[in-house]
Coordinates of C-alpha atoms in Angstrom, one line a residue:
X17 CA 111.7 -9.2 -2.2
X18 CA 109.6 -9.7 -5.3
X19 CA 111.1 -8.5 -8.5
X20 CA 109.7 -7.8 -12.0
X21 CA 111.0 -11.0 -13.2
X22 CA 109.6 -13.4 -10.5
X23 CA 106.7 -15.5 -11.6
X24 CA 104.2 -17.7 -9.9
X25 CA 102.3 -20.6 -11.5
X26 CA 98.6 -20.4 -11.0
X27 CA 95.3 -21.6 -12.8
X28 CA 93.3 -18.8 -14.3
X29 CA 90.7 -19.1 -11.6
X30 CA 93.3 -19.1 -8.9
X31 CA 94.9 -15.8 -10.3
X32 CA 91.7 -14.1 -10.6
X33 CA 90.7 -14.6 -6.9
X34 CA 94.3 -14.1 -5.7
X35 CA 94.3 -10.8 -7.4
X36 CA 90.9 -9.8 -6.2
X37 CA 91.8 -10.5 -2.7
X38 CA 94.7 -8.0 -2.8
X39 CA 92.8 -5.0 -4.1
X40 CA 92.0 -2.4 -1.5
X41 CA 90.4 1.0 -1.2
X42 CA 90.8 3.8 1.1
X43 CA 87.7 5.1 2.6
X44 CA 87.6 7.8 5.2
X45 CA 91.2 7.1 5.9
X46 CA 90.7 3.3 6.5
X47 CA 92.0 0.7 4.1
X48 CA 89.7 -2.4 3.3
X49 CA 89.2 -4.7 0.5
X50 CA 87.4 -3.1 -2.4
X51 CA 85.6 -6.3 -3.0
X52 CA 83.6 -7.3 0.1
X53 CA 83.3 -11.0 -1.0
X54 CA 80.7 -12.5 -3.3
X55 CA 77.5 -14.5 -3.9
X56 CA 77.7 -17.9 -5.5
X57 CA 75.7 -20.8 -6.8
X58 CA 78.0 -23.6 -8.0
X59 CA 77.4 -25.7 -11.0
X60 CA 79.6 -27.8 -13.3
X61 CA 80.7 -24.5 -15.1
X62 CA 82.4 -23.0 -12.0
X63 CA 82.5 -25.4 -9.1
X64 CA 85.7 -27.4 -9.9
X65 CA 88.1 -24.5 -10.7
X66 CA 86.7 -21.3 -9.5
X67 CA 85.2 -23.0 -6.5
X68 CA 88.6 -24.4 -5.5
X69 CA 90.2 -20.9 -5.8
X70 CA 87.3 -19.3 -3.7
X71 CA 87.6 -22.0 -1.0
X72 CA 91.3 -21.1 -0.5
X73 CA 90.4 -17.4 -0.1
X74 CA 87.2 -17.9 1.9
X75 CA 88.5 -15.7 4.8
X76 CA 89.4 -12.7 2.6
X77 CA 86.6 -13.0 0.2
X78 CA 83.4 -14.4 2.1
X79 CA 81.1 -16.2 -0.2
X80 CA 77.4 -16.2 0.5
X81 CA 75.3 -19.1 -0.8
X82 CA 72.6 -17.8 -3.0
X83 CA 69.1 -19.3 -3.6
X84 CA 68.7 -17.9 -7.1
X85 CA 71.2 -16.1 -9.3
X86 CA 69.0 -13.2 -10.0
X87 CA 68.5 -12.7 -6.2
X88 CA 72.4 -12.8 -5.8
X89 CA 72.6 -10.0 -8.4
X90 CA 70.0 -8.0 -6.8
X91 CA 71.9 -8.5 -3.4
X92 CA 75.3 -7.4 -4.8
X93 CA 73.5 -4.3 -6.1
X94 CA 72.0 -3.5 -2.8
X95 CA 75.5 -4.0 -1.3
X96 CA 77.2 -1.7 -3.7
X97 CA 74.5 1.0 -3.1
X98 CA 74.8 0.7 0.6
X99 CA 78.6 1.3 0.2
X100 CA 77.8 4.3 -2.0
X101 CA 79.6 2.5 -4.9
X102 CA 83.0 2.6 -3.1
X103 CA 82.9 -1.2 -2.6
X104 CA 81.3 -4.1 -4.6
X105 CA 80.6 -7.9 -4.4
X106 CA 80.9 -10.4 -7.1
X107 CA 78.6 -13.1 -8.4
X108 CA 79.6 -16.4 -9.8
X109 CA 77.2 -18.6 -11.6
X110 CA 77.5 -21.8 -13.7
X111 CA 77.4 -22.0 -17.5
X112 CA 74.0 -21.9 -19.1
X113 CA 70.8 -21.0 -17.2
X114 CA 72.7 -20.0 -13.9
X115 CA 74.6 -17.4 -15.8
X116 CA 71.5 -16.2 -18.0
X117 CA 69.6 -15.7 -14.6
X118 CA 71.9 -12.9 -13.9
X119 CA 71.0 -10.8 -17.1
X120 CA 68.2 -9.1 -15.2
X121 CA 70.5 -8.3 -12.2
X122 CA 73.1 -6.9 -14.5
X123 CA 70.4 -4.6 -16.2
X124 CA 69.3 -3.3 -12.8
X125 CA 72.9 -2.5 -11.8
X126 CA 73.4 -0.8 -15.3
X127 CA 70.3 1.3 -14.9
X128 CA 71.2 2.3 -11.5
X129 CA 74.9 2.9 -12.2
X130 CA 75.9 0.3 -9.5
X131 CA 79.2 -1.8 -9.4
X132 CA 78.9 -5.6 -9.6
X133 CA 81.5 -8.0 -10.9
X134 CA 80.1 -11.1 -12.8
X135 CA 82.4 -14.1 -12.9
X136 CA 80.4 -16.6 -15.0
X137 CA 80.9 -20.1 -16.5
X138 CA 81.2 -20.3 -20.3
X139 CA 81.6 -22.9 -23.0
X140 CA 84.8 -24.9 -23.5
X141 CA 87.2 -22.9 -25.5
X142 CA 88.7 -25.9 -27.3
X143 CA 85.3 -27.1 -28.4
X144 CA 86.3 -30.6 -28.2
X145 CA 83.2 -31.9 -26.2
X146 CA 80.8 -29.6 -28.1
X147 CA 77.8 -29.5 -27.9
X148 CA 77.9 -29.7 -24.2
X149 CA 75.3 -29.5 -21.5
X150 CA 73.4 -26.2 -21.4
X151 CA 75.3 -24.9 -24.4
X152 CA 73.2 -22.6 -26.7
X153 CA 74.5 -23.4 -30.2
X154 CA 74.7 -20.5 -32.8
X155 CA 74.8 -22.4 -36.2
X156 CA 76.5 -19.7 -38.1
X157 CA 78.8 -18.3 -35.3
X158 CA 80.3 -20.8 -32.7
X159 CA 81.8 -17.9 -30.7
X160 CA 78.3 -16.5 -30.0
X161 CA 76.7 -17.8 -27.0
X162 CA 74.4 -17.0 -24.1
X163 CA 77.0 -14.8 -22.4
X164 CA 77.1 -12.5 -25.3
X165 CA 73.5 -11.5 -24.1
X166 CA 75.2 -9.5 -21.2
X167 CA 76.8 -7.0 -23.7
X168 CA 73.9 -4.5 -23.6
X169 CA 73.6 -4.7 -19.8
X170 CA 77.1 -4.2 -18.5
X171 CA 79.7 -1.6 -18.7
X172 CA 82.6 -4.0 -19.3
X173 CA 82.5 -7.3 -21.0
X174 CA 85.2 -9.9 -21.7
X175 CA 85.5 -13.5 -22.5
X176 CA 88.9 -15.0 -21.1
X177 CA 90.4 -17.3 -23.8
X178 CA 93.8 -17.4 -22.4
X179 CA 95.2 -17.2 -18.8
X180 CA 97.4 -14.3 -19.6
X181 CA 94.5 -12.1 -20.6
X182 CA 93.4 -11.4 -17.0
X183 CA 96.6 -9.3 -16.6
X184 CA 94.9 -6.7 -18.7
X185 CA 91.2 -7.6 -18.0
X186 CA 91.0 -7.5 -14.3
X187 CA 92.4 -4.0 -13.9
X188 CA 90.2 -2.8 -16.7
X189 CA 87.1 -4.4 -15.1
X190 CA 87.9 -2.9 -11.7
X191 CA 88.5 0.6 -13.1
X192 CA 85.0 0.4 -14.5
X193 CA 83.6 -0.7 -11.2
X194 CA 85.0 2.3 -9.3
X195 CA 84.8 4.9 -11.9
X196 CA 82.2 7.7 -11.1
X197 CA 81.2 8.2 -14.8
X198 CA 81.3 4.7 -16.0
X199 CA 80.3 2.8 -13.0
X200 CA 78.2 -0.3 -13.6
X201 CA 78.5 -4.1 -13.8
X202 CA 81.5 -5.9 -15.3
X203 CA 81.3 -9.3 -16.9
X204 CA 84.0 -11.9 -17.4
X205 CA 83.0 -15.1 -19.2
X206 CA 85.2 -17.9 -17.9
X207 CA 85.3 -21.0 -20.4
X208 CA 85.5 -24.0 -18.1
X209 CA 88.7 -25.5 -19.6
X210 CA 90.5 -22.1 -19.4
X211 CA 89.6 -21.6 -15.7
X212 CA 91.9 -24.7 -14.9
X213 CA 94.8 -23.8 -17.3
X214 CA 97.9 -22.6 -15.8
X215 CA 100.3 -19.7 -16.6
X216 CA 103.4 -18.2 -15.1
X217 CA 102.1 -15.0 -13.9
X218 CA 104.4 -12.0 -12.8
X219 CA 104.5 -12.1 -9.1
X220 CA 104.2 -8.3 -8.7
X221 CA 100.6 -8.6 -10.5
X222 CA 99.4 -9.8 -7.0
X223 CA 100.9 -7.3 -4.8
X224 CA 98.6 -5.2 -2.6
X225 CA 97.2 -2.2 -4.4
X226 CA 95.2 0.7 -2.7
X227 CA 92.6 2.4 -5.0
X228 CA 91.0 5.7 -4.7
X229 CA 87.7 7.0 -6.2
X230 CA 88.6 9.6 -8.8
X231 CA 87.2 13.1 -8.5
X232 CA 87.1 15.1 -11.7
X233 CA 87.5 18.9 -11.4
X234 CA 84.9 20.6 -13.6
X235 CA 86.1 22.8 -16.6
X236 CA 86.4 26.6 -15.6
X237 CA 84.5 27.7 -18.8
X238 CA 81.7 25.4 -17.9
X239 CA 81.5 26.7 -14.4
X240 CA 81.5 30.2 -15.9
X241 CA 78.5 29.5 -18.1
X242 CA 76.5 28.0 -15.3
X243 CA 77.3 31.0 -12.9
X244 CA 76.2 33.5 -15.7
X245 CA 72.9 31.6 -16.0
X246 CA 72.3 31.3 -12.2
X247 CA 73.2 35.0 -11.7
X248 CA 70.2 36.0 -13.8
X249 CA 67.8 33.6 -12.5
X250 CA 64.5 34.8 -10.8
X251 CA 63.2 31.4 -9.9
X252 CA 66.2 29.0 -9.4
X253 CA 65.8 25.4 -8.2
X254 CA 68.2 22.5 -7.4
X255 CA 67.4 18.8 -8.3
X256 CA 69.5 16.6 -5.8
X257 CA 70.0 13.1 -7.5
X258 CA 71.6 10.0 -6.2
X259 CA 75.1 11.2 -7.3
X260 CA 75.1 13.6 -4.7
X261 CA 75.5 10.9 -2.2
X262 CA 77.9 8.8 -4.3
X263 CA 80.2 11.8 -4.5
X264 CA 79.8 12.4 -0.7
X265 CA 78.6 15.9 -1.6
X266 CA 75.6 16.1 0.8
X267 CA 77.3 18.8 2.9
X268 CA 78.4 20.9 -0.2
X269 CA 74.8 20.7 -1.5
X270 CA 73.3 21.8 1.6
X271 CA 75.9 24.6 2.1
X272 CA 75.4 25.9 -1.5
X273 CA 71.6 25.9 -1.1
X274 CA 71.7 27.7 2.3
X275 CA 74.2 30.2 1.1
X276 CA 72.2 31.2 -2.1
X277 CA 68.7 30.3 -0.6
X278 CA 67.9 28.1 -3.5
X279 CA 65.1 25.5 -3.0
X280 CA 66.0 21.8 -3.3
X281 CA 64.0 19.0 -4.7
X282 CA 64.9 15.3 -4.7
X283 CA 64.9 12.5 -7.3
X284 CA 63.9 8.9 -6.3
X285 CA 67.6 8.0 -6.1
X286 CA 68.3 11.2 -4.3
X287 CA 65.8 10.6 -1.5
X288 CA 67.6 11.2 1.8
X289 CA 70.0 13.9 0.4
X290 CA 68.4 16.3 3.0
X291 CA 66.4 15.9 6.1
X292 CA 62.7 16.2 5.9
X293 CA 63.0 19.0 8.5
X294 CA 65.3 21.2 6.4
X295 CA 63.5 24.3 5.4
X296 CA 65.0 24.2 1.8
X297 CA 63.9 20.6 1.2
X298 CA 60.8 21.2 -1.0
X299 CA 60.1 17.4 -1.4
X300 CA 60.4 14.6 -4.1
X301 CA 59.9 15.5 -7.6
X302 CA 58.1 13.9 -10.5
X303 CA 55.6 11.2 -11.2
X304 CA 56.0 9.8 -7.7
X305 CA 56.7 13.2 -6.1
X306 CA 55.0 15.9 -4.2
X307 CA 52.8 18.9 -5.2
X308 CA 55.4 21.1 -3.4
X309 CA 58.3 20.1 -5.6
X310 CA 56.3 19.8 -8.8
X311 CA 54.8 23.2 -8.4
X312 CA 58.1 24.7 -7.8
X313 CA 59.5 22.8 -10.7
X314 CA 56.8 24.1 -13.0
X315 CA 57.6 27.7 -12.3
X316 CA 61.5 27.4 -12.0
X317 CA 63.5 29.3 -14.7
X318 CA 66.9 28.0 -13.9
X319 CA 67.3 24.5 -12.7
X320 CA 70.6 23.0 -11.5
X321 CA 70.4 19.1 -11.6
X322 CA 73.1 17.5 -9.7
X323 CA 74.0 13.8 -10.0
X324 CA 70.9 12.8 -11.8
X325 CA 70.3 11.1 -15.2
X326 CA 66.8 12.8 -15.4
X327 CA 64.8 9.7 -15.8
X328 CA 61.1 10.1 -17.0
X329 CA 59.8 9.6 -13.5
X330 CA 61.8 12.6 -12.4
X331 CA 61.0 14.8 -15.3
X332 CA 57.3 13.8 -15.6
X333 CA 58.3 12.5 -19.1
X334 CA 59.8 16.0 -19.5
X335 CA 56.4 17.9 -18.7
X336 CA 57.5 18.8 -15.1
X337 CA 59.4 22.0 -16.3
X338 CA 58.6 25.2 -18.1
X339 CA 59.3 24.9 -22.0
X340 CA 61.8 27.8 -21.5
X341 CA 63.5 26.7 -18.3
X342 CA 67.3 26.5 -18.5
X343 CA 69.0 23.4 -17.2
X344 CA 72.4 23.2 -15.7
X345 CA 73.5 19.6 -15.4
X346 CA 76.2 18.8 -12.8
X347 CA 77.3 15.2 -13.4
X348 CA 80.5 13.1 -13.5
X349 CA 79.1 11.3 -16.7
X350 CA 79.3 13.4 -19.8
X351 CA 76.4 11.3 -21.2
X352 CA 74.1 12.8 -18.4
X353 CA 75.5 16.3 -18.4
X354 CA 74.1 17.5 -21.8
X355 CA 70.5 16.2 -21.8
X356 CA 67.9 18.6 -23.2
X357 CA 70.1 21.5 -24.0
X358 CA 71.6 21.6 -20.5
X359 CA 74.6 23.7 -19.7
X360 CA 76.9 20.9 -18.9
X361 CA 79.3 20.8 -15.9
X362 CA 81.1 17.7 -16.3
X363 CA 82.8 16.9 -12.9
X364 CA 82.5 15.5 -9.4
X365 CA 79.6 16.8 -7.6
X366 CA 81.5 17.8 -4.6
X367 CA 84.1 19.7 -6.5
X368 CA 81.7 21.2 -8.9
X369 CA 79.4 22.5 -6.1
X370 CA 82.3 24.1 -4.4
X371 CA 83.5 25.7 -7.7
X372 CA 80.1 27.0 -8.4
X373 CA 79.7 28.4 -4.8
X374 CA 83.1 30.1 -5.0
X375 CA 82.2 32.0 -8.2
X376 CA 78.6 32.7 -7.5
X377 CA 77.5 36.1 -5.9
X378 CA 73.9 35.6 -5.7
X379 CA 70.9 35.1 -3.6
X380 CA 67.5 33.9 -4.7
X381 CA 64.7 36.4 -4.5
X382 CA 63.1 35.9 -1.1
X383 CA 59.6 35.9 -2.4
X384 CA 60.6 32.8 -4.6
X385 CA 62.1 30.8 -1.7
X386 CA 59.1 31.8 0.5
X387 CA 56.8 30.4 -2.1
X388 CA 58.7 27.2 -2.4
X389 CA 58.8 26.8 1.4
X390 CA 55.0 27.5 1.7
X391 CA 54.5 24.8 -0.9
X392 CA 56.3 22.3 1.3
X393 CA 54.3 23.2 4.4
X394 CA 51.1 22.4 2.4
X395 CA 52.6 19.1 1.3
X396 CA 53.7 18.2 4.8
X397 CA 50.1 18.6 6.0
X398 CA 48.8 16.4 3.2
X399 CA 51.4 13.6 4.2
X400 CA 50.3 13.9 7.7
X401 CA 46.7 13.3 6.8
X402 CA 47.6 10.6 4.2
X403 CA 49.5 8.4 6.7
X404 CA 47.1 8.7 9.4
X405 CA 44.9 5.8 10.2
X406 CA 41.6 4.8 11.9
X407 CA 39.1 6.4 9.5
X408 CA 39.8 4.4 6.1
X409 CA 40.9 1.0 4.8
X410 CA 44.5 -0.2 5.4
X411 CA 46.9 1.4 2.9
X412 CA 50.5 1.6 2.0
X413 CA 50.7 5.1 3.2
X414 CA 49.5 4.2 6.7
X415 CA 52.0 1.4 7.0
X416 CA 54.7 3.8 5.8
X417 CA 53.8 6.3 8.5
X418 CA 53.8 3.8 11.3
X419 CA 57.3 2.6 10.3
X420 CA 58.5 6.1 9.9
X421 CA 57.3 7.0 13.4
X422 CA 58.9 4.0 15.2
X423 CA 62.2 3.3 13.3
X424 CA 65.6 4.5 14.3
X425 CA 66.8 7.4 12.2
X426 CA 69.8 5.3 10.9
X427 CA 67.6 2.3 9.8
X428 CA 67.6 1.9 6.2
X429 CA 64.4 1.3 4.2
X430 CA 64.2 -0.6 1.0
X431 CA 61.4 -0.7 -1.7
X432 CA 61.5 -1.4 -5.4
X433 CA 58.6 -2.2 -7.6
X434 CA 54.8 -1.9 -7.7
X435 CA 53.0 0.9 -5.8
X436 CA 55.4 1.1 -2.9
X437 CA 58.1 3.0 -4.6
X438 CA 55.7 5.8 -5.3
X439 CA 54.2 5.5 -1.8
X440 CA 57.6 5.6 0.0
X441 CA 59.0 8.4 -2.2
X442 CA 56.0 10.5 -1.5
X443 CA 55.3 9.8 2.1
X444 CA 58.6 8.9 3.8
X445 CA 59.9 11.7 6.0
X446 CA 63.8 11.4 5.9
X447 CA 65.2 11.0 9.3
X448 CA 68.9 10.9 8.5
X449 CA 71.0 11.2 5.4
X450 CA 71.4 8.3 3.0
X451 CA 68.9 5.9 4.7
X452 CA 66.5 5.3 1.7
X453 CA 67.0 2.8 -1.2
X454 CA 64.1 3.0 -3.5
X455 CA 65.2 1.1 -6.5
X456 CA 63.2 2.6 -9.4
X457 CA 65.9 2.8 -12.1
X458 CA 64.9 -0.5 -13.4
X459 CA 61.8 -0.8 -11.3
X460 CA 62.6 -4.5 -10.6
X461 CA 60.3 -6.8 -8.8
X462 CA 62.1 -9.2 -6.6
X463 CA 64.9 -6.7 -5.7
X464 CA 63.3 -5.8 -2.4
X465 CA 64.3 -8.8 -0.1
X466 CA 67.4 -9.8 -2.1
X467 CA 68.6 -6.1 -2.3
X468 CA 67.9 -5.7 1.3
X469 CA 69.9 -8.8 2.2
X470 CA 73.0 -7.3 0.2
X471 CA 72.4 -3.9 1.9
X472 CA 72.2 -5.5 5.3
X473 CA 75.5 -7.3 4.7
X474 CA 77.1 -3.9 4.0
X475 CA 75.2 -2.3 6.8
X476 CA 76.4 -4.8 9.4
X477 CA 80.1 -4.0 8.5
X478 CA 79.5 -0.3 9.6
X479 CA 76.3 -0.1 11.5
X480 CA 75.5 -3.5 12.9
X481 CA 73.1 -2.2 15.5
X482 CA 70.7 -0.7 12.9
X483 CA 68.1 -2.4 11.0
X484 CA 67.3 -2.8 7.2
X485 CA 63.4 -2.5 6.6
X486 CA 61.7 -3.8 3.5
X487 CA 58.4 -2.8 2.1
X488 CA 57.1 -5.3 -0.4
X489 CA 53.8 -6.1 -2.0
X490 CA 52.5 -9.6 -2.3
X491 CA 53.3 -9.7 -6.0
X492 CA 56.9 -9.0 -5.6
X493 CA 57.0 -11.3 -2.7
X494 CA 55.7 -14.2 -4.8
X495 CA 58.1 -13.4 -7.5
X496 CA 61.3 -13.7 -5.4
X497 CA 61.3 -14.3 -1.6
X498 CA 64.0 -17.0 -1.1
X499 CA 66.7 -14.6 0.1
X500 CA 64.5 -14.1 3.3
X501 CA 65.9 -17.8 3.9
X502 CA 69.4 -16.5 3.0
X503 CA 69.2 -13.7 5.6
X504 CA 68.2 -16.1 8.3
X505 CA 70.9 -18.6 7.4
X506 CA 73.6 -15.8 7.2
X507 CA 72.3 -14.2 10.4
X508 CA 71.7 -10.9 8.6
X509 CA 68.3 -9.8 10.1
X510 CA 65.8 -8.1 8.0
X511 CA 62.5 -6.5 9.0
X512 CA 60.0 -7.2 6.1
X513 CA 56.6 -5.7 5.8
X514 CA 54.5 -7.8 3.3
X515 CA 51.5 -5.7 2.3
X516 CA 49.2 -7.8 0.6
X517 CA 46.7 -6.3 -1.7
X518 CA 45.6 -9.4 -3.7
X519 CA 47.7 -9.2 -6.8
X520 CA 49.4 -6.5 -8.9
X521 CA 47.2 -3.7 -7.6
X522 CA 49.2 -0.7 -9.0
X523 CA 49.0 -2.0 -12.5
X524 CA 45.3 -2.7 -12.1
X525 CA 45.2 1.1 -11.1
X526 CA 46.9 2.1 -14.2
X527 CA 44.7 -0.2 -16.2
X528 CA 41.6 1.4 -14.7
X529 CA 43.0 5.0 -15.1
X530 CA 43.4 4.3 -18.9
X531 CA 39.8 3.3 -19.2
X532 CA 40.6 -0.6 -19.2
X533 CA 38.7 -3.0 -17.3
X534 CA 40.4 -4.9 -14.6
X535 CA 41.9 -8.0 -16.1
X536 CA 44.8 -10.3 -15.0
X537 CA 46.3 -8.1 -12.3
X538 CA 44.3 -8.6 -9.2
X539 CA 43.7 -12.4 -8.5
X540 CA 40.0 -11.7 -8.3
X541 CA 40.1 -10.4 -11.9
X542 CA 41.9 -13.4 -13.6
X543 CA 39.4 -15.3 -15.7
X544 CA 41.7 -18.4 -15.6
X545 CA 41.5 -18.6 -11.9
X546 CA 38.1 -20.4 -11.0
X547 CA 38.4 -19.6 -7.3
X548 CA 40.9 -17.1 -6.1
X549 CA 42.5 -17.4 -2.7
X550 CA 45.5 -15.8 -1.0
X551 CA 48.8 -17.1 0.3
X552 CA 49.4 -17.7 4.0
X553 CA 52.5 -15.3 4.0
X554 CA 53.1 -15.7 7.7
X555 CA 53.3 -19.5 7.4
X556 CA 55.4 -19.2 4.4
X557 CA 57.9 -16.8 6.0
X558 CA 58.0 -19.1 9.1
X559 CA 58.9 -22.0 7.1
X560 CA 62.0 -20.1 5.9
X561 CA 63.1 -19.6 9.5
X562 CA 61.9 -16.0 9.9
X563 CA 59.7 -14.9 12.8
X564 CA 56.4 -14.0 11.3
X565 CA 53.0 -12.7 12.3
X566 CA 50.0 -11.2 10.7
X567 CA 48.3 -7.9 11.8
X568 CA 44.8 -6.5 11.1
X569 CA 45.4 -2.8 11.2
X570 CA 48.1 -0.1 11.5
X571 CA 47.9 0.1 15.2
X572 CA 48.7 -3.6 15.5
X573 CA 51.5 -3.1 13.0
X574 CA 53.0 -0.6 15.2
X575 CA 53.2 -3.2 18.1
X576 CA 54.4 -5.8 15.9
X577 CA 57.1 -3.5 14.5
X578 CA 58.3 -2.9 18.0
X579 CA 58.7 -6.7 18.4
X580 CA 60.5 -6.9 15.2
X581 CA 63.0 -4.3 16.3
X582 CA 63.7 -6.4 19.4
X583 CA 63.9 -9.8 17.6
X584 CA 67.3 -11.3 17.0
X585 CA 66.5 -12.6 13.3
X586 CA 64.5 -11.7 10.3
X587 CA 61.0 -10.7 11.2
X588 CA 58.0 -10.7 8.7
X589 CA 55.0 -8.6 9.4
X590 CA 52.0 -9.2 7.0
X591 CA 49.0 -6.9 6.7
X592 CA 46.3 -6.7 4.1
X593 CA 45.9 -3.4 2.3
X594 CA 43.0 -2.3 0.1
X595 CA 43.7 -2.5 -3.5
X596 CA 41.5 0.4 -4.5
X597 CA 41.4 3.0 -1.8
X598 CA 44.1 4.8 0.1
X599 CA 46.6 5.4 -2.8
X600 CA 48.4 8.8 -2.5
X601 CA 46.3 10.8 -5.0
X602 CA 48.5 13.9 -4.9
X603 CA 51.9 14.9 -6.1
X604 CA 51.8 13.2 -9.6
X605 CA 53.1 14.7 -12.8
X606 CA 52.1 13.4 -16.1
X607 CA 53.7 10.3 -17.3
X608 CA 53.8 9.1 -20.8
X609 CA 52.4 5.7 -21.5
X610 CA 51.1 4.1 -24.7
X611 CA 47.4 4.2 -24.9
X612 CA 45.2 2.9 -27.9
X613 CA 44.6 5.5 -30.5
X614 CA 41.5 3.5 -31.8
X615 CA 39.2 1.4 -29.7
X616 CA 35.6 0.1 -29.4
X617 CA 35.5 1.3 -25.6
X618 CA 34.2 4.7 -25.0
X619 CA 36.1 4.7 -21.6
X620 CA 39.4 3.8 -23.2
X621 CA 38.8 6.5 -26.0
X622 CA 38.1 9.3 -23.4
X623 CA 41.0 8.2 -21.2
X624 CA 43.3 8.4 -24.3
X625 CA 42.0 11.9 -25.0
X626 CA 42.5 12.9 -21.5
X627 CA 45.8 11.5 -21.3
X628 CA 47.1 13.0 -24.5
X629 CA 45.8 16.4 -23.4
X630 CA 49.0 17.0 -21.2
X631 CA 51.3 16.2 -24.1
X632 CA 51.5 19.9 -25.0
X633 CA 53.6 20.5 -21.9
X634 CA 56.3 18.2 -23.0
X635 CA 59.7 19.6 -23.8
X636 CA 60.6 18.1 -27.2
X637 CA 64.2 17.2 -26.6
X638 CA 65.3 20.7 -25.8

């Protein structure tokens, strides 16, 4: 039997991995490792010590070989999101550029409040070989290096300068990763010499530990304030954010809405909180939203925001709501609960909704609920026409409609940057709860395939017979596609739709909408390209081991999608879409972008005046 005085001698790296392999979590009554494994690219900064430790625990913590460190981080984020932040993956990279490639991934995880553990090489603590390969020297502060650049984009940061420090640092990092309020990436800088140093660790430090996600009960006074505001509401509305799913509060949200007959709108992260067929689901809210949700939001007098950080695409840069609308913000994070003079309810969404429900004797006026439902009927008719094909050029919406019609209800769809997040958010009809991943917290090009690879690894652990479906534009594909190869190597099948519009078409659209000439977005509009040509995406995908085919129209896409569903490995379908026609033109709120206050262009000046004309609707921080 292990006693408190027993010790075991290990290197720092061995101790980190041994400890990590003994951390478990209870999910739905089942114990499993809280860390599902990791993604790694080895270099001199992590291969000799951390690599040795990982090899000896390769069964408990499977290590997936990445192609690009940024892609590894995106995959870890996709894994954490698929597991509803209850489990995470680590990423390990060498010192120098391997590690700095993860900064964008950490920022994505931070913006989306997703868990990810970063185990990264660092400069030698002794400094005896300084300056070393890939070291970024700071002439005035030798302790200040590239790894310090992670401090703004992680929730927990530490540099391990002595083996004993991990006894404190590892539990603190894990506590951050699974905390509902502070969830986000955790970074540990591991100097190359310290990784191999030994220490006599207490043996009990490595005993199995089972963790549970903390649920914070709301304060009774805050519940009372929220109930008092709701009880007087004539036009109440609920905003359902991603936190609803992370809390496991979907049933509580639905029950609360049904009992009190309050219309529900969804954020981008909150897509798939309710089925499309639920009569109280009024649609997606905001810049990439629906007329139904935005018209309802503009008239609402009391708004219950559950599990959302109220990002500008949700709030229409704070023009989506009436100036005098009262917000009630239910959130595990105090930082998010008090925005714009909200009545805060700081607590777990499930417990908070139950507490509100128990204390609230109220039903929304029927004429208000009927108004919201009627708005949704009109929006559904618009979407049905928008995704139809046969009488106009190929579009994102048409491709989305084809997949929506043919996929399994439990398949997961992934989109991230460009025009597709807006098109998926507006046009996708939710078939089952928690099946939509539109990464728009950081709007990060390249997340699509890499994030879907991580999501598929997680999906295969629980729903191996379902598919992960990727919507990606040609611009994002060109930026980062190598994890298509990773998916084939690891036998984690993806279905990838590459929708080619000849460049960065959605930014070209914004460029034109603000009066500017097309410039440097579409390949055809780049003065430094003498003769533009497209990429053979089918051949490129096939060269990475995927099954690939090109289709000419949505009807052919449907047949190809059926083949992709039946295939045994990653399957890529390429279709050209029009860069100018076919965009979803309805459902948009105002969005604040900077436009030139002086210009020689009449079109740019007129667009600036038109854009600024909506600023009067903007809530000024209250």
